[in-house]
């Protein structure tokens, strides 16, 4: 079987020749190390240090206008896929993340109204910007924000995804994605506190806001399908360390209708749709299935997720992706620890198919060597029938 | 309505996260003759404790917890000029910080909110805080407890540095150090020589109350 056949069968809850392996890596330090192009990474000092730093600070509006960061991010998406293919992944989460604008040379904003700090990875390269706060703390500020037009957004996503699908789609199973989902888009631009107050005082505004993000997602789903990609990862962190950020009832009432339309549209267009959520989502698993998702990813062991329990609870409804630990096993673990983790996960969730091996998140602390071991041991022990 | 019933109304407004009704309940309690410190302790703070317990038991979620923080603020407005410093800061100072290199502060802010409502004086140093600043704050406020938060595994080194710095300057025996955050565990607390690990904001309150 090739990567496409293997991934497709697992997503359909079947038993392929072996367990596929999914990449969610988007860290410069790892991607350029895998490609042997360490000089290719953009150091944060280029943006913040010396004369170039001063230049970036002074010319941030111009830099945004000419789309420098957007172009660099789109180029990086190619590099990510090249490294995923080089490492031997079967399928890849391709997040469209060219959504940032520099705010001076220390911070960035995104198109949704969130403020981030620019931070470095351990090698000093620009890392994924770190969310600091929302800029749209009231309904009035949200209404006044220049939100992206869904039709224009479709064109941008289609252009990028179609190009990447054409160049890499035969060699790896691509899953389009967009940063970020309805819950995050509703809560983070406002900040969780302002959102919680608004949810109490002005629920109709929350519904209107969610409806807008739904149109963006529907446009993105169509762009993904038109680009020829077979799947989509809906990324929306609804959990925190010990549980969901809000109640399943609120999620279903305010977000469920939109999510059902999004998954419905994906299925109409013939693409699979997988939900990614960090945190403890034990209380949300049945909802994920009910909303129509074909797979579920992250399933962080550090947030109290037991893979065997998840498999038993929703394994007949959704393909299970995950839950390789990054807090220790992939960042500091020995070869033996990686081997033991792979074997344990396969026993917990892969015996009757419908399972895709994946680390829980992209993180700059993950070691490439450990990632290679994860793939190697999945190939060794994940060949069906699994003993 | 007698003052006991009025204070119960304040408590229920907090428990029901009634952001638009709590101030009115506080005013009604004062009008009924309730002592401002009783309104604070038996109404607002007691209500926050119940909210925290409901969060810990899974009945309430983060959205209710942060909303309760806003309810508390709204309820404190009519009391501001009536409370003495002792009424507000009865249990001593706790220094809170997200460690150097980490800017995630939601969990720490929730801990601060719950500790404040439980009667602690919270010295919140914010996020990305150096060991030096933590030491300075402990000295300045004579804090007996330091709460350190981190989300990310690469920042464990910063946590270790903070513990080492408190030890190096001779403050370690005077303070209890508790940790929390996504990548923290009781095992990590033990490994670094900390005094406790809080799984969530309410657990942090219980730890601090145990240590005073």
Coordinates of C-alpha atoms in Angstrom, one line a residue:
Chain A
X1 CA 0.0 0.0 0.0
X2 CA 1.1 3.6 -0.5
X3 CA 0.6 6.4 2.0
X4 CA -2.7 7.5 0.4
X5 CA -4.2 4.0 0.6
X6 CA -2.9 3.4 4.1
X7 CA -4.2 6.7 5.4
X8 CA -7.6 6.4 3.6
X9 CA -8.2 2.9 5.0
X10 CA -7.3 4.0 8.6
X11 CA -9.6 7.1 8.3
X12 CA -12.4 4.8 7.2
X13 CA -11.8 2.8 10.4
X14 CA -10.3 -0.1 8.5
X15 CA -7.2 -2.1 8.8
X16 CA -4.4 -1.1 6.4
X17 CA -1.1 -2.9 5.8
X18 CA 0.4 -1.0 8.8
X19 CA -0.5 2.0 11.0
X20 CA 0.0 5.3 9.2
X21 CA 2.1 8.0 10.8
X22 CA 0.8 11.6 10.8
X23 CA 2.9 14.8 11.0
X24 CA 1.9 17.9 12.8
X25 CA 5.4 19.3 13.0
X26 CA 5.8 22.9 12.1
X27 CA 9.0 23.9 13.9
X28 CA 11.8 25.6 12.0
X29 CA 14.5 24.0 14.1
X30 CA 13.3 20.5 13.3
X31 CA 12.2 21.0 9.7
X32 CA 15.6 22.5 8.6
X33 CA 17.5 19.9 10.6
X34 CA 15.7 17.2 8.8
X35 CA 16.4 18.8 5.4
X36 CA 20.0 19.5 6.4
X37 CA 19.5 23.2 5.7
X38 CA 20.0 24.7 9.1
X39 CA 20.9 28.1 7.5
X40 CA 17.5 28.2 6.0
X41 CA 15.7 29.1 9.2
X42 CA 14.9 32.7 10.0
X43 CA 16.7 33.8 13.2
X44 CA 14.7 36.0 15.5
X45 CA 17.7 38.2 15.7
X46 CA 17.2 39.2 12.1
X47 CA 13.9 40.8 13.1
X48 CA 14.9 42.1 16.5
X49 CA 18.7 42.5 16.6
X50 CA 21.2 45.0 15.2
X51 CA 20.5 47.2 12.2
X52 CA 18.1 44.7 10.6
X53 CA 16.1 44.8 13.8
X54 CA 15.9 48.5 13.7
X55 CA 14.9 48.3 10.0
X56 CA 12.1 45.9 10.8
X57 CA 10.9 48.0 13.6
X58 CA 10.7 51.1 11.4
X59 CA 9.3 49.5 8.3
X60 CA 6.8 47.0 9.8
X61 CA 3.8 48.5 8.0
X62 CA 5.7 48.4 4.7
X63 CA 6.9 44.9 5.4
X64 CA 3.3 43.9 6.0
X65 CA 2.1 45.7 2.9
X66 CA 4.6 43.9 0.6
X67 CA 3.6 40.6 2.2
X68 CA 7.1 39.6 3.3
X69 CA 5.9 37.5 6.3
X70 CA 3.1 35.9 4.2
X71 CA 5.6 34.9 1.5
X72 CA 8.1 33.5 4.0
X73 CA 5.3 31.6 5.8
X74 CA 4.0 30.1 2.5
X75 CA 7.6 29.1 1.5
X76 CA 8.0 27.5 4.9
X77 CA 4.8 25.4 4.2
X78 CA 6.7 23.8 1.3
X79 CA 9.7 23.1 3.5
X80 CA 7.5 21.5 6.0
X81 CA 6.1 19.1 3.4
X82 CA 9.6 18.3 2.1
X83 CA 10.8 17.4 5.6
X84 CA 7.7 15.3 6.3
X85 CA 8.3 13.3 3.1
X86 CA 12.0 13.0 3.9
X87 CA 11.2 11.7 7.3
X88 CA 8.8 9.1 6.0
X89 CA 5.4 10.3 7.2
X90 CA 2.3 9.0 5.5
X91 CA 0.1 12.0 6.1
X92 CA 0.6 15.7 7.0
X93 CA -1.4 18.4 8.7
X94 CA -0.9 21.4 6.5
X95 CA -1.9 24.5 8.4
X96 CA -2.5 27.6 6.4
X97 CA -0.8 30.1 8.8
X98 CA 0.2 33.0 6.7
X99 CA -2.1 35.2 8.7
X100 CA 0.3 37.3 10.7
X101 CA 1.3 41.0 10.4
X102 CA 4.3 42.5 12.2
X103 CA 3.6 45.0 14.9
X104 CA 6.9 46.6 15.3
X105 CA 9.6 44.0 15.7
X106 CA 8.5 42.4 19.0
X107 CA 4.9 41.5 18.4
X108 CA 2.6 40.4 15.7
X109 CA -1.2 40.5 15.1
X110 CA -3.2 38.1 13.1
X111 CA -6.1 38.7 10.8
X112 CA -8.6 37.6 13.4
X113 CA -7.6 40.3 16.0
X114 CA -5.2 38.5 18.3
X115 CA -1.9 39.9 19.6
X116 CA 1.2 37.7 19.8
X117 CA 4.7 38.0 21.1
X118 CA 7.5 37.0 18.7
X119 CA 9.5 34.3 20.4
X120 CA 12.6 32.2 19.6
X121 CA 12.9 28.4 19.6
X122 CA 15.9 26.9 21.4
X123 CA 18.1 27.5 18.4
X124 CA 17.2 31.2 18.2
X125 CA 14.9 30.9 15.2
X126 CA 11.5 32.5 14.9
X127 CA 9.1 30.2 16.6
X128 CA 5.3 30.0 16.3
X129 CA 4.1 33.4 17.7
X130 CA 2.9 33.1 21.2
X131 CA -0.7 34.3 21.9
X132 CA -0.6 37.3 24.3
X133 CA -4.1 38.7 24.3
X134 CA -7.2 39.6 22.3
X135 CA -7.5 43.0 20.7
X136 CA -11.3 42.9 20.2
X137 CA -12.5 43.0 23.8
X138 CA -16.0 44.3 23.1
X139 CA -18.6 43.5 20.5
X140 CA -18.1 47.1 19.2
X141 CA -14.4 46.5 18.6
X142 CA -15.2 43.1 17.0
X143 CA -17.7 44.7 14.6
X144 CA -15.2 47.4 13.7
X145 CA -12.4 45.0 12.9
X146 CA -11.6 44.5 9.1
X147 CA -12.5 40.8 9.1
X148 CA -11.3 38.8 6.0
X149 CA -13.8 38.5 3.2
X150 CA -14.7 34.8 2.7
X151 CA -14.5 34.9 -1.1
X152 CA -11.1 36.5 -1.1
X153 CA -10.0 34.1 1.6
X154 CA -11.1 31.2 -0.6
X155 CA -8.9 32.4 -3.4
X156 CA -5.9 32.8 -1.2
X157 CA -6.3 29.3 0.4
X158 CA -7.0 27.7 -3.0
X159 CA -3.9 29.3 -4.6
X160 CA -1.6 28.0 -1.9
X161 CA -3.2 24.5 -1.3
X162 CA -3.6 23.8 -5.1
X163 CA 0.1 24.6 -5.6
X164 CA 1.2 22.4 -2.7
X165 CA -1.1 19.5 -3.6
X166 CA 0.3 19.6 -7.1
X167 CA 3.9 19.5 -6.0
X168 CA 3.6 17.2 -3.0
X169 CA 0.2 15.5 -3.0
X170 CA 1.3 12.4 -4.8
X171 CA 4.0 11.6 -2.3
X172 CA 2.2 12.3 1.0
X173 CA -1.5 12.4 2.0
X174 CA -2.2 16.1 2.6
X175 CA -4.7 17.4 5.1
X176 CA -5.5 21.1 4.7
X177 CA -6.1 23.3 7.8
X178 CA -6.6 26.8 9.0
X179 CA -5.4 28.6 12.1
X180 CA -7.8 28.7 14.0
X181 CA -11.2 27.1 14.8
X182 CA -14.5 28.6 15.8
X183 CA -14.1 28.4 19.6
X184 CA -10.5 29.8 19.5
X185 CA -11.6 32.5 17.0
X186 CA -14.5 33.5 19.2
X187 CA -12.7 33.5 22.5
X188 CA -9.1 34.6 21.7
X189 CA -9.7 37.9 19.9
X190 CA -11.9 38.9 22.8
X191 CA -9.9 37.2 25.6
X192 CA -11.6 34.4 27.6
X193 CA -12.8 36.8 30.3
X194 CA -14.4 39.3 28.0
X195 CA -15.9 36.4 26.0
X196 CA -17.4 34.8 29.1
X197 CA -19.0 38.1 30.1
X198 CA -20.3 38.6 26.5
X199 CA -21.7 35.1 26.4
X200 CA -23.7 35.9 29.5
X201 CA -24.8 39.4 28.5
X202 CA -25.1 39.2 24.7
X203 CA -25.5 35.7 23.5
X204 CA -26.9 36.8 20.1
X205 CA -23.6 38.6 19.4
X206 CA -21.7 35.4 20.1
X207 CA -24.0 33.5 17.7
X208 CA -23.4 36.2 15.0
X209 CA -19.6 36.0 15.6
X210 CA -19.6 32.2 15.3
X211 CA -21.7 32.4 12.1
X212 CA -19.1 34.7 10.5
X213 CA -16.3 32.2 11.3
X214 CA -18.4 29.5 9.9
X215 CA -18.5 31.2 6.5
X216 CA -14.7 31.5 6.6
X217 CA -14.4 27.8 7.4
X218 CA -16.9 26.8 4.6
X219 CA -14.8 28.8 2.2
X220 CA -11.7 27.0 3.4
X221 CA -13.3 23.6 3.1
X222 CA -14.3 24.4 -0.5
X223 CA -10.8 25.7 -1.3
X224 CA -9.3 22.5 0.2
X225 CA -11.6 20.2 -1.8
X226 CA -11.1 22.3 -5.0
X227 CA -7.3 22.0 -4.5
X228 CA -7.6 18.3 -4.6
X229 CA -6.7 17.6 -1.0
X230 CA -8.4 14.6 0.5
X231 CA -8.8 15.7 4.1
X232 CA -9.0 18.7 6.4
X233 CA -7.9 19.1 10.0
X234 CA -10.2 21.4 11.9
X235 CA -7.9 22.9 14.7
X236 CA -9.7 24.2 17.7
X237 CA -8.3 23.9 21.2
X238 CA -11.4 23.5 23.4
X239 CA -9.7 21.9 26.4
X240 CA -7.3 22.8 29.1
X241 CA -5.4 20.6 31.5
X242 CA -8.3 19.2 33.5
X243 CA -11.3 19.6 31.2
X244 CA -13.1 21.6 28.5
X245 CA -12.8 25.4 28.7
X246 CA -16.6 25.7 28.6
X247 CA -19.4 23.3 29.1
X248 CA -20.3 20.7 26.4
X249 CA -23.8 22.3 26.5
X250 CA -22.5 25.7 25.6
X251 CA -20.3 24.3 22.9
X252 CA -23.1 22.3 21.4
X253 CA -25.6 25.2 21.6
X254 CA -23.4 28.0 20.2
X255 CA -20.9 26.1 18.1
X256 CA -22.5 22.8 17.3
X257 CA -24.8 23.9 14.5
X258 CA -21.9 25.6 12.6
X259 CA -19.7 22.6 13.1
X260 CA -22.3 20.2 11.8
X261 CA -22.6 22.4 8.7
X262 CA -18.8 22.5 8.3
X263 CA -18.4 18.7 8.6
X264 CA -21.5 18.2 6.4
X265 CA -20.0 20.4 3.7
X266 CA -16.7 18.5 3.9
X267 CA -18.4 15.2 3.4
X268 CA -20.5 16.5 0.5
X269 CA -17.2 17.5 -1.1
X270 CA -15.8 14.1 -0.5
X271 CA -13.1 15.0 2.1
X272 CA -12.5 13.7 5.5
X273 CA -12.5 16.1 8.4
X274 CA -10.5 15.6 11.6
X275 CA -10.8 17.6 14.8
X276 CA -7.7 18.6 16.7
X277 CA -8.1 19.9 20.2
X278 CA -5.4 20.2 22.9
X279 CA -6.3 19.6 26.5
X280 CA -8.6 17.2 28.4
X281 CA -11.4 16.6 26.0
X282 CA -12.8 13.5 27.6
X283 CA -16.2 15.1 28.1
X284 CA -16.3 16.3 24.4
X285 CA -15.4 13.1 22.6
X286 CA -19.0 12.0 22.0
X287 CA -19.8 15.5 20.8
X288 CA -17.0 15.5 18.3
X289 CA -18.4 12.3 16.8
X290 CA -21.9 13.7 16.9
X291 CA -20.8 16.9 15.1
X292 CA -19.6 14.6 12.3
X293 CA -15.9 14.5 12.6
X294 CA -14.1 11.5 11.0
X295 CA -11.1 11.6 13.3
X296 CA -9.8 13.1 16.5
X297 CA -6.3 14.3 17.2
X298 CA -4.0 15.3 20.0
X299 CA -5.4 13.3 23.0
X300 CA -2.6 14.5 25.3
X301 CA -1.6 12.1 27.9
X302 CA -0.4 15.0 30.1
X303 CA -4.0 16.3 30.1
X304 CA -5.4 13.0 31.5
X305 CA -6.3 11.3 28.2
X306 CA -6.3 7.5 28.3
X307 CA -5.9 6.2 24.8
X308 CA -7.6 2.9 25.5
X309 CA -10.6 4.6 27.0
X310 CA -10.9 6.9 24.0
X311 CA -10.7 4.0 21.6
X312 CA -13.4 2.1 23.5
X313 CA -15.6 5.2 23.7
X314 CA -15.5 6.6 20.2
X315 CA -13.2 4.2 18.2
X316 CA -16.1 2.8 16.2
X317 CA -17.1 6.3 15.1
X318 CA -13.8 8.2 14.6
X319 CA -10.3 7.4 13.6
X320 CA -8.0 8.0 16.6
X321 CA -4.9 10.1 16.0
X322 CA -2.2 10.5 18.7
X323 CA -1.3 10.4 21.6
X324 CA 2.5 10.3 21.6
X325 CA 3.8 12.4 24.5
X326 CA 5.9 15.4 23.7
X327 CA 6.5 16.6 27.2
X328 CA 9.0 13.8 27.8
X329 CA 9.0 10.9 25.4
X330 CA 9.7 12.8 22.2
X331 CA 11.7 15.7 23.9
X332 CA 13.9 13.9 26.4
X333 CA 13.0 10.2 26.2
X334 CA 15.5 7.4 25.4
X335 CA 15.1 5.1 22.4
X336 CA 13.7 2.5 24.8
X337 CA 11.1 4.9 26.1
X338 CA 10.0 5.8 22.6
X339 CA 9.8 2.1 21.7
X340 CA 7.8 1.3 24.8
X341 CA 5.4 4.2 24.1
X342 CA 4.8 3.1 20.5
X343 CA 4.1 -0.5 21.6
X344 CA 1.8 0.6 24.3
X345 CA -0.2 3.0 22.0
X346 CA -0.5 0.3 19.3
X347 CA -1.9 -2.2 21.9
X348 CA -4.3 0.4 23.3
X349 CA -5.8 1.7 20.0
X350 CA -4.5 0.1 16.8
X351 CA -5.3 -3.6 17.0
X352 CA -8.5 -3.5 14.9
X353 CA -7.5 -0.5 12.7
X354 CA -8.8 3.0 12.7
X355 CA -5.7 4.4 14.3
X356 CA -3.0 6.8 13.1
X357 CA 0.2 7.4 15.1
X358 CA 0.9 11.0 15.8
X359 CA 2.7 13.2 18.3
X360 CA 0.2 15.3 20.3
X361 CA 1.5 18.7 19.1
X362 CA 4.2 20.5 17.3
X363 CA 6.7 21.7 19.7
X364 CA 10.2 23.1 19.5
X365 CA 11.5 20.8 22.3
X366 CA 10.8 17.7 20.3
X367 CA 13.9 16.0 19.0
X368 CA 14.2 14.9 15.4
X369 CA 16.0 11.7 16.5
X370 CA 13.1 10.8 18.8
X371 CA 10.7 11.5 16.0
X372 CA 12.6 9.1 13.7
X373 CA 12.4 6.4 16.4
X374 CA 8.6 7.0 16.7
X375 CA 8.3 6.4 12.9
X376 CA 10.7 3.5 12.9
X377 CA 9.0 1.6 15.7
X378 CA 5.5 2.3 14.3
X379 CA 6.8 0.7 11.0
X380 CA 8.3 -2.2 13.0
X381 CA 5.4 -3.0 15.4
X382 CA 2.5 -1.4 13.6
X383 CA 2.4 -3.9 10.7
X384 CA -0.9 -5.8 10.6
X385 CA -1.8 -8.1 12.1
X386 CA -0.4 -6.4 15.2
X387 CA 0.9 -8.9 17.8
Chain B
X1 CA -34.7 40.8 54.7
X2 CA -32.3 40.4 57.6
X3 CA -28.6 40.7 57.2
X4 CA -28.0 36.9 57.2
X5 CA -30.4 36.6 54.3
X6 CA -28.9 39.5 52.5
X7 CA -25.4 38.0 52.8
X8 CA -26.8 34.7 51.5
X9 CA -28.1 36.7 48.5
X10 CA -24.6 38.0 47.8
X11 CA -23.2 34.4 48.0
X12 CA -25.8 33.1 45.6
X13 CA -25.2 36.0 43.2
X14 CA -21.5 34.9 43.0
X15 CA -22.3 31.2 42.8
X16 CA -24.8 31.9 40.0
X17 CA -22.1 34.1 38.3
X18 CA -24.7 36.9 38.2
X19 CA -22.4 39.7 37.0
X20 CA -25.2 42.2 36.6
X21 CA -26.9 41.5 39.9
X22 CA -24.1 41.1 42.4
X23 CA -23.5 44.8 43.2
X24 CA -27.2 45.2 44.0
X25 CA -27.1 42.3 46.3
X26 CA -24.0 43.8 48.1
X27 CA -25.8 47.1 48.5
X28 CA -28.9 45.3 49.8
X29 CA -26.7 43.5 52.4
X30 CA -25.1 46.8 53.5
X31 CA -28.5 48.4 53.7
X32 CA -29.7 45.5 55.9
X33 CA -27.0 46.3 58.3
X34 CA -24.4 43.7 57.4
X35 CA -20.8 44.4 58.3
X36 CA -18.7 45.0 55.2
X37 CA -16.1 42.4 56.1
X38 CA -18.9 39.9 56.6
X39 CA -20.3 40.7 53.1
X40 CA -16.8 40.1 51.8
X41 CA -15.9 37.0 53.7
X42 CA -19.3 35.2 54.1
X43 CA -20.8 36.5 50.8
X44 CA -18.3 37.2 48.1
X45 CA -15.4 35.0 49.2
X46 CA -17.6 32.1 50.3
X47 CA -19.3 32.3 47.0
X48 CA -16.0 32.2 45.1
X49 CA -15.0 29.2 47.1
X50 CA -18.1 27.3 46.0
X51 CA -17.5 28.4 42.4
X52 CA -13.9 27.0 42.8
X53 CA -15.2 23.7 44.2
X54 CA -17.8 23.4 41.4
X55 CA -14.9 24.0 38.9
X56 CA -12.8 21.4 40.6
X57 CA -15.7 18.9 40.6
X58 CA -16.4 19.5 36.9
X59 CA -19.8 21.2 37.4
X60 CA -18.4 24.6 36.3
X61 CA -15.9 25.3 33.6
X62 CA -13.2 27.9 32.8
X63 CA -15.8 30.3 31.4
X64 CA -17.7 30.2 34.7
X65 CA -14.5 30.6 36.7
X66 CA -13.3 33.7 34.9
X67 CA -16.8 35.1 34.9
X68 CA -16.9 34.6 38.6
X69 CA -13.7 36.7 38.8
X70 CA -15.6 39.5 37.1
X71 CA -18.6 39.0 39.4
X72 CA -16.2 39.4 42.4
X73 CA -14.8 42.6 41.0
X74 CA -18.3 44.0 40.4
X75 CA -19.3 43.0 44.0
X76 CA -16.3 44.7 45.5
X77 CA -17.1 48.1 44.0
X78 CA -19.8 49.0 46.6
X79 CA -17.4 47.8 49.4
X80 CA -14.2 49.5 48.3
X81 CA -14.4 52.5 50.6
X82 CA -15.7 50.5 53.5
X83 CA -13.1 47.7 53.8
X84 CA -9.9 48.0 55.7
X85 CA -6.6 46.6 54.4
X86 CA -6.9 43.8 57.1
X87 CA -10.3 42.8 55.8
X88 CA -8.9 42.3 52.3
X89 CA -5.5 40.8 53.0
X90 CA -5.9 38.5 55.9
X91 CA -3.9 35.4 55.1
X92 CA -0.6 36.8 54.0
X93 CA 1.2 37.4 50.7
X94 CA 1.7 35.0 47.9
X95 CA 4.0 35.9 45.0
X96 CA 2.8 34.5 41.7
X97 CA 4.8 34.4 38.4
X98 CA 4.9 32.6 35.1
X99 CA 8.6 31.7 34.8
X100 CA 11.1 33.3 32.5
X101 CA 10.6 32.5 28.8
X102 CA 6.9 31.6 29.2
X103 CA 4.1 34.1 28.6
X104 CA 1.1 31.8 29.2
X105 CA -0.7 33.3 32.1
X106 CA -4.3 32.2 32.1
X107 CA -3.8 29.5 34.7
X108 CA -1.7 31.8 36.9
X109 CA -4.4 34.5 36.7
X110 CA -7.1 32.1 37.7
X111 CA -4.9 31.0 40.7
X112 CA -4.4 34.7 41.6
X113 CA -8.2 35.3 41.4
X114 CA -9.0 32.4 43.6
X115 CA -6.3 33.2 46.1
X116 CA -7.5 36.8 46.3
X117 CA -11.0 35.8 46.9
X118 CA -9.8 33.4 49.6
X119 CA -8.2 36.2 51.5
X120 CA -4.6 36.2 50.4
X121 CA -2.6 39.2 49.3
X122 CA -1.6 38.3 45.7
X123 CA 1.6 39.8 44.3
X124 CA 1.2 38.9 40.6
X125 CA 4.5 39.6 38.8
X126 CA 3.0 38.6 35.4
X127 CA 4.6 36.4 32.9
X128 CA 8.2 35.9 31.6
X129 CA 9.5 36.7 35.1
X130 CA 13.2 36.4 36.0
X131 CA 14.4 34.6 39.1
X132 CA 15.8 38.0 40.3
X133 CA 12.4 39.6 40.3
X134 CA 10.8 36.7 42.2
X135 CA 13.5 37.1 44.9
X136 CA 12.9 40.8 45.1
X137 CA 9.2 40.4 45.4
X138 CA 9.5 37.8 48.2
X139 CA 11.8 40.1 50.1
X140 CA 9.7 43.2 49.6
X141 CA 6.4 41.7 50.5
X142 CA 7.7 39.2 53.0
X143 CA 5.8 36.5 51.2
X144 CA 5.6 33.0 52.7
X145 CA 4.5 31.3 49.5
X146 CA 5.7 31.5 45.9
X147 CA 3.5 30.1 43.1
X148 CA 5.2 29.4 39.8
X149 CA 3.5 28.6 36.6
X150 CA 4.7 27.2 33.3
X151 CA 3.0 25.7 30.3
X152 CA 6.0 24.5 28.3
X153 CA 8.6 21.8 29.0
X154 CA 11.5 23.9 27.7
X155 CA 10.8 26.4 30.6
X156 CA 11.5 23.8 33.3
X157 CA 15.0 25.1 33.4
X158 CA 13.6 28.6 34.3
X159 CA 11.6 27.0 37.1
X160 CA 14.7 25.2 38.4
X161 CA 16.6 28.5 38.2
X162 CA 14.0 30.3 40.3
X163 CA 14.1 27.6 43.0
X164 CA 18.0 27.7 43.0
X165 CA 18.0 31.5 43.2
X166 CA 15.7 31.5 46.2
X167 CA 18.0 28.9 47.8
X168 CA 21.1 30.8 46.9
X169 CA 20.0 34.0 48.5
X170 CA 18.9 32.2 51.7
X171 CA 15.1 32.6 51.3
X172 CA 14.3 29.0 50.5
X173 CA 13.6 28.0 54.2
X174 CA 11.2 31.0 54.6
X175 CA 9.0 30.3 51.6
X176 CA 6.9 27.4 50.3
X177 CA 7.1 26.9 46.6
X178 CA 4.2 25.6 44.7
X179 CA 4.0 24.9 40.9
X180 CA 1.3 24.5 38.3
X181 CA 0.7 24.6 34.6
X182 CA 0.2 22.2 31.7
X183 CA 3.6 20.4 31.8
X184 CA 3.8 20.2 35.6
X185 CA 3.3 17.2 37.7
X186 CA 3.7 16.2 41.4
X187 CA 6.8 14.3 40.2
X188 CA 8.3 17.5 38.7
X189 CA 7.6 19.4 42.0
X190 CA 9.4 16.7 43.9
X191 CA 12.3 16.5 41.5
X192 CA 12.9 20.3 41.8
X193 CA 12.5 20.3 45.5
X194 CA 9.2 22.3 45.5
X195 CA 6.6 22.0 48.2
X196 CA 3.6 21.2 46.2
X197 CA 1.8 20.9 42.9
X198 CA -1.6 22.3 42.1
X199 CA -3.6 20.6 39.4
X200 CA -6.0 23.5 39.1
X201 CA -6.8 26.9 40.7
X202 CA -8.8 25.5 43.6
X203 CA -6.0 23.0 44.4
X204 CA -3.6 25.9 44.7
X205 CA -5.9 27.6 47.2
X206 CA -6.0 24.4 49.3
X207 CA -2.2 24.1 49.2
X208 CA -1.7 27.7 50.3
X209 CA -4.2 27.4 53.1
X210 CA -2.4 24.3 54.2
X211 CA 0.9 26.2 54.3
X212 CA -0.1 29.2 56.3

